[in-house]
Short mmCIF file of C-alpha atoms and ligand atoms in Angstrom, two decimals:
data_model
loop_
_atom_site.label_atom_id
_atom_site.label_comp_id
_atom_site.label_asym_id
_atom_site.label_seq_id
_atom_site.Cartn_x
_atom_site.Cartn_y
_atom_site.Cartn_z
CA MET A 300 101.95 97.68 126.68
CA ASN A 301 98.93 97.24 128.95
CA ALA A 302 96.38 94.42 128.62
CA ALA A 303 93.83 96.59 126.77
CA ASP A 304 96.44 97.61 124.18
CA ALA A 305 97.58 94.01 123.79
CA SER A 306 94.05 92.88 123.07
CA ARG A 307 93.49 95.78 120.62
CA GLU A 308 96.70 94.79 118.83
CA GLN A 309 95.55 91.17 118.63
CA ALA A 310 92.19 92.25 117.19
CA LEU A 311 93.94 94.42 114.59
CA ARG A 312 96.29 91.57 113.60
CA THR A 313 93.27 89.32 113.11
CA ALA A 314 91.53 92.02 111.04
CA VAL A 315 94.62 92.39 108.80
CA VAL A 316 94.64 88.61 108.20
CA ARG A 317 90.89 88.61 107.50
CA THR A 318 91.26 91.47 105.01
CA ALA A 319 94.19 89.75 103.24
CA ARG A 320 92.14 86.56 102.92
CA ALA A 321 89.09 88.48 101.69
CA LEU A 322 91.25 90.02 98.92
CA ALA A 323 92.22 86.52 97.80
CA GLU A 324 88.62 85.25 98.06
CA ARG A 325 87.31 88.13 95.92
CA GLY A 326 90.01 87.50 93.31
CA LEU A 327 91.80 90.80 94.04
CA ASN A 328 95.10 89.09 94.90
CA ARG A 329 96.61 85.66 94.31
CA GLY A 330 99.02 83.65 96.47
CA ALA A 331 101.20 86.09 98.38
CA ALA A 332 100.87 89.00 95.91
CA GLY A 333 99.87 92.38 97.28
CA ASN A 334 99.82 93.39 100.94
CA VAL A 335 97.66 94.84 103.68
CA SER A 336 98.45 97.02 106.71
CA ALA A 337 96.77 98.96 109.51
CA ARG A 338 98.20 101.86 111.48
CA TRP A 339 99.27 100.84 114.97
CA ARG A 340 101.06 102.86 117.67
CA ASP A 341 104.34 104.29 116.32
CA GLY A 342 104.01 102.48 113.00
CA PHE A 343 101.79 99.85 111.43
CA LEU A 344 100.98 96.15 111.29
CA ILE A 345 101.64 94.64 107.84
CA THR A 346 101.37 91.26 106.11
CA PRO A 347 104.70 89.40 105.96
CA SER A 348 106.73 88.74 102.83
CA GLY A 349 106.01 85.60 100.84
CA ILE A 350 103.44 83.80 103.01
CA PRO A 351 100.29 82.76 101.06
CA TYR A 352 97.18 84.42 102.49
CA ASP A 353 95.40 81.12 103.17
CA ALA A 354 98.27 80.04 105.48
CA LEU A 355 98.60 83.43 107.18
CA GLN A 356 98.27 83.66 110.98
CA PRO A 357 97.82 86.79 113.16
CA GLU A 358 101.21 86.26 114.89
CA GLN A 359 102.93 86.46 111.47
CA ILE A 360 101.73 90.03 110.93
CA VAL A 361 104.77 92.27 111.37
CA HIS A 362 104.95 95.51 113.34
CA VAL A 363 107.08 98.04 111.46
CA ASN A 364 107.86 101.44 112.99
CA MET A 365 108.00 104.72 111.07
CA GLN A 366 111.78 104.35 110.67
CA GLY A 367 111.22 101.03 108.89
CA ALA A 368 112.56 98.83 111.71
CA TRP A 369 110.85 95.57 112.69
CA GLN A 370 111.44 92.71 115.09
CA GLY A 371 110.62 89.01 115.13
CA ALA A 372 110.90 85.98 112.88
CA TRP A 373 108.89 87.28 109.93
CA LYS A 374 110.03 89.86 107.41
CA PRO A 375 107.46 92.47 106.42
CA SER A 376 106.18 92.69 102.85
CA SER A 377 108.82 94.04 100.49
CA GLU A 378 106.44 96.96 99.86
CA TRP A 379 106.45 98.15 103.50
CA ARG A 380 108.00 101.44 102.34
CA MET A 381 104.93 102.47 100.33
CA HIS A 382 102.75 101.74 103.37
CA ARG A 383 105.09 103.70 105.68
CA ASP A 384 105.13 106.68 103.34
CA ILE A 385 101.33 106.79 103.17
CA TYR A 386 101.06 106.75 107.00
CA ALA A 387 103.81 109.41 107.24
CA ASN A 388 102.22 111.72 104.65
CA ARG A 389 98.48 111.11 105.09
CA PRO A 390 97.52 111.53 108.75
CA GLU A 391 93.95 110.41 107.99
CA ALA A 392 95.13 107.00 106.67
CA GLY A 393 94.33 104.12 109.04
CA ALA A 394 94.85 101.24 106.61
CA VAL A 395 96.59 100.59 103.28
CA ILE A 396 95.90 97.90 100.66
CA HIS A 397 98.08 97.06 97.67
CA THR A 398 96.84 94.65 94.99
CA HIS A 399 97.81 93.19 91.64
CA SER A 400 94.14 92.79 90.75
CA ASP A 401 93.61 91.96 87.08
CA TYR A 402 91.80 94.94 85.55
CA ALA A 403 93.44 97.69 87.60
CA THR A 404 96.80 96.12 86.77
CA ALA A 405 95.89 95.79 83.07
CA LEU A 406 95.17 99.53 82.95
CA ALA A 407 98.35 100.25 84.96
CA CYS A 408 100.37 98.17 82.48
CA ARG A 409 99.21 100.56 79.77
CA GLY A 410 100.39 103.44 81.97
CA GLU A 411 96.93 104.99 81.83
CA PRO A 412 94.91 106.72 84.57
CA LEU A 413 91.31 105.73 85.29
CA PRO A 414 89.32 108.74 84.02
CA ALA A 415 85.91 110.05 85.16
CA PHE A 416 84.08 107.66 82.81
CA HIS A 417 81.72 106.74 85.71
CA TYR A 418 80.78 108.87 88.72
CA MET A 419 81.97 106.18 91.19
CA VAL A 420 85.59 107.06 90.31
CA ALA A 421 85.03 109.78 92.96
CA ILE A 422 85.23 107.04 95.63
CA ALA A 423 89.00 107.66 95.61
CA GLY A 424 88.35 111.31 96.48
CA GLY A 425 89.12 112.94 93.13
CA GLU A 426 88.04 113.35 89.52
CA PHE A 427 90.22 110.46 88.36
CA VAL A 428 92.68 107.85 89.61
CA ASP A 429 96.18 108.61 88.34
CA CYS A 430 98.81 106.12 87.23
CA ALA A 431 102.23 106.60 88.91
CA PRO A 432 105.32 106.05 86.72
CA TYR A 433 107.10 102.72 87.01
CA ALA A 434 109.95 102.04 89.44
CA THR A 435 111.32 98.72 90.76
CA PHE A 436 109.21 97.12 93.51
CA GLY A 437 110.28 97.85 97.08
CA THR A 438 112.34 100.95 96.17
CA GLU A 439 112.23 104.51 97.46
CA ALA A 440 111.74 105.64 93.86
CA LEU A 441 108.51 103.63 93.63
CA SER A 442 107.29 105.13 96.90
CA ARG A 443 108.07 108.67 95.70
CA ASN A 444 106.22 108.03 92.44
CA MET A 445 103.30 106.56 94.38
CA LEU A 446 102.92 109.72 96.53
CA LYS A 447 102.84 111.85 93.38
CA GLY A 448 100.27 109.47 91.84
CA LEU A 449 98.10 109.73 94.95
CA GLY A 450 98.13 113.53 94.98
CA ASP A 451 95.18 114.40 97.21
CA ARG A 452 93.36 111.15 96.38
CA LYS A 453 93.15 107.83 98.23
CA ALA A 454 94.26 105.57 95.38
CA THR A 455 96.72 105.37 92.52
CA LEU A 456 97.58 102.87 89.85
CA LEU A 457 101.26 101.89 89.70
CA ALA A 458 102.56 101.45 86.15
CA HIS A 459 103.44 97.84 85.20
CA HIS A 460 102.58 96.81 88.73
CA GLY A 461 99.09 97.26 90.27
CA LEU A 462 97.03 99.42 92.59
CA ILE A 463 97.55 100.96 96.04
CA CYS A 464 94.92 102.70 98.13
CA TYR A 465 94.18 103.73 101.69
CA GLY A 466 91.19 104.36 103.90
CA ARG A 467 90.43 105.53 107.40
CA ASP A 468 90.25 101.82 108.34
CA LEU A 469 90.58 98.38 106.73
CA ALA A 470 86.93 98.31 105.69
CA GLU A 471 87.18 101.57 103.75
CA ALA A 472 90.50 100.61 102.12
CA PHE A 473 88.95 97.29 101.05
CA LEU A 474 85.87 99.03 99.63
CA ILE A 475 88.06 101.36 97.54
CA ALA A 476 90.33 98.53 96.29
CA GLU A 477 87.34 96.43 95.27
CA GLU A 478 85.46 99.33 93.67
CA ILE A 479 88.45 100.51 91.63
CA GLU A 480 89.07 96.99 90.36
CA GLY A 481 85.41 96.82 89.25
CA LEU A 482 85.61 100.28 87.65
CA ALA A 483 88.81 99.40 85.78
CA ARG A 484 87.01 96.32 84.46
CA GLN A 485 83.99 98.35 83.34
CA TYR A 486 86.20 101.00 81.77
CA LEU A 487 88.18 98.48 79.74
CA ILE A 488 84.95 96.76 78.60
CA ALA A 489 83.35 100.10 77.64
CA ARG A 490 86.44 101.22 75.78
CA ALA A 491 86.67 97.97 73.87
CA ALA A 492 83.24 98.86 72.45
CA GLY A 493 84.32 102.36 71.33
CA PRO A 494 85.41 105.77 72.61
CA VAL A 495 84.28 106.61 76.17
CA LYS A 496 83.35 110.20 77.01
CA PRO A 497 84.29 111.29 80.55
CA LEU A 498 81.87 113.16 82.81
CA PRO A 499 82.48 116.95 82.78
CA PRO A 500 84.52 118.43 85.68
CA ASP A 501 81.53 120.35 87.12
CA GLU A 502 79.52 117.13 87.41
CA MET A 503 82.43 115.32 89.09
CA ALA A 504 82.75 118.28 91.50
CA ARG A 505 79.05 117.80 92.38
CA VAL A 506 79.55 114.05 92.92
CA LEU A 507 82.62 114.65 95.09
CA GLU A 508 80.63 117.06 97.24
CA LYS A 509 77.84 114.49 97.67
CA PHE A 510 80.40 111.79 98.55
CA ARG A 511 81.83 114.01 101.28
CA THR A 512 78.53 113.89 103.14
CA TYR A 513 77.22 110.52 101.94
CA GLY A 514 76.46 108.00 104.68
CA GLN A 515 76.81 110.51 107.52
CA GLN A 516 73.85 110.30 109.87
CA PRO A 517 72.76 113.37 111.81
CA LYS A 518 74.64 113.70 115.11
CA GLY A 519 73.03 111.94 118.08
CA ARG A 520 70.70 109.89 115.90
CA LYS A 521 71.82 106.47 114.76
CA HIS A 522 68.81 106.17 112.47
CA ALA A 523 67.31 109.18 110.76
CA SER A 524 63.56 109.33 111.31
CA ARG A 525 62.89 110.35 107.73
CA PRO A 526 64.61 109.52 104.48
CA GLU A 527 67.14 112.33 103.97
CA THR A 528 68.17 111.64 100.41
CA SER A 529 67.77 109.13 97.65
CA ASP A 530 71.48 108.34 97.71
CA ASP A 531 71.21 104.80 98.98
CA ASP A 532 72.22 103.28 95.67
CA VAL A 533 75.51 105.24 95.39
ZN1 ZN B 75 103.15 94.66 94.29
#
């Protein structure tokens, strides 16, 4: 590895640690629960097994290749297989986050998907966020179920377990994990007050189309010279 690659790897290790700590700070994970990874070279860099996020150091982040092999003193998270399978099956995935955040997990423990009760559910790239059937943590069966739960979306609940999602980078994966936790909270609050009617499929199709282009500035211009849309509060 040349010096430029070594420094890029170091920066990515630091970013994985920062993201793992941010999950703990925002209450999305506790202790050593959940895990974070970023795609790197012929595999990915992932948080190690069993080390609390506040004690985590960049050198403890583990490089795992696409065959599942790793080197060094630290074992990768027991959920490395789910991360590997997302990178193997979703070429656009640059980072993966898995949480046991309270409200997403509460919904997952009921085995229920997150429906289109609010338009922001489209942040995961579909009309709803599915809930994958339960399988023991760390197993191939869980990973298979997870891929089915993802479908063509960027997130899925995992029954009796939690949430997993991916993004093009750590920032996008974090945004999705945090948003889905907030949506699961709002959904459970709304439902506690009575039945919740989902948005119709044609409206969700419209929202998904807007999300596809949201935030994209015209090519060659960092700042548009006129307000293009009123979407800034999405
Ligand atoms: Zn887990």
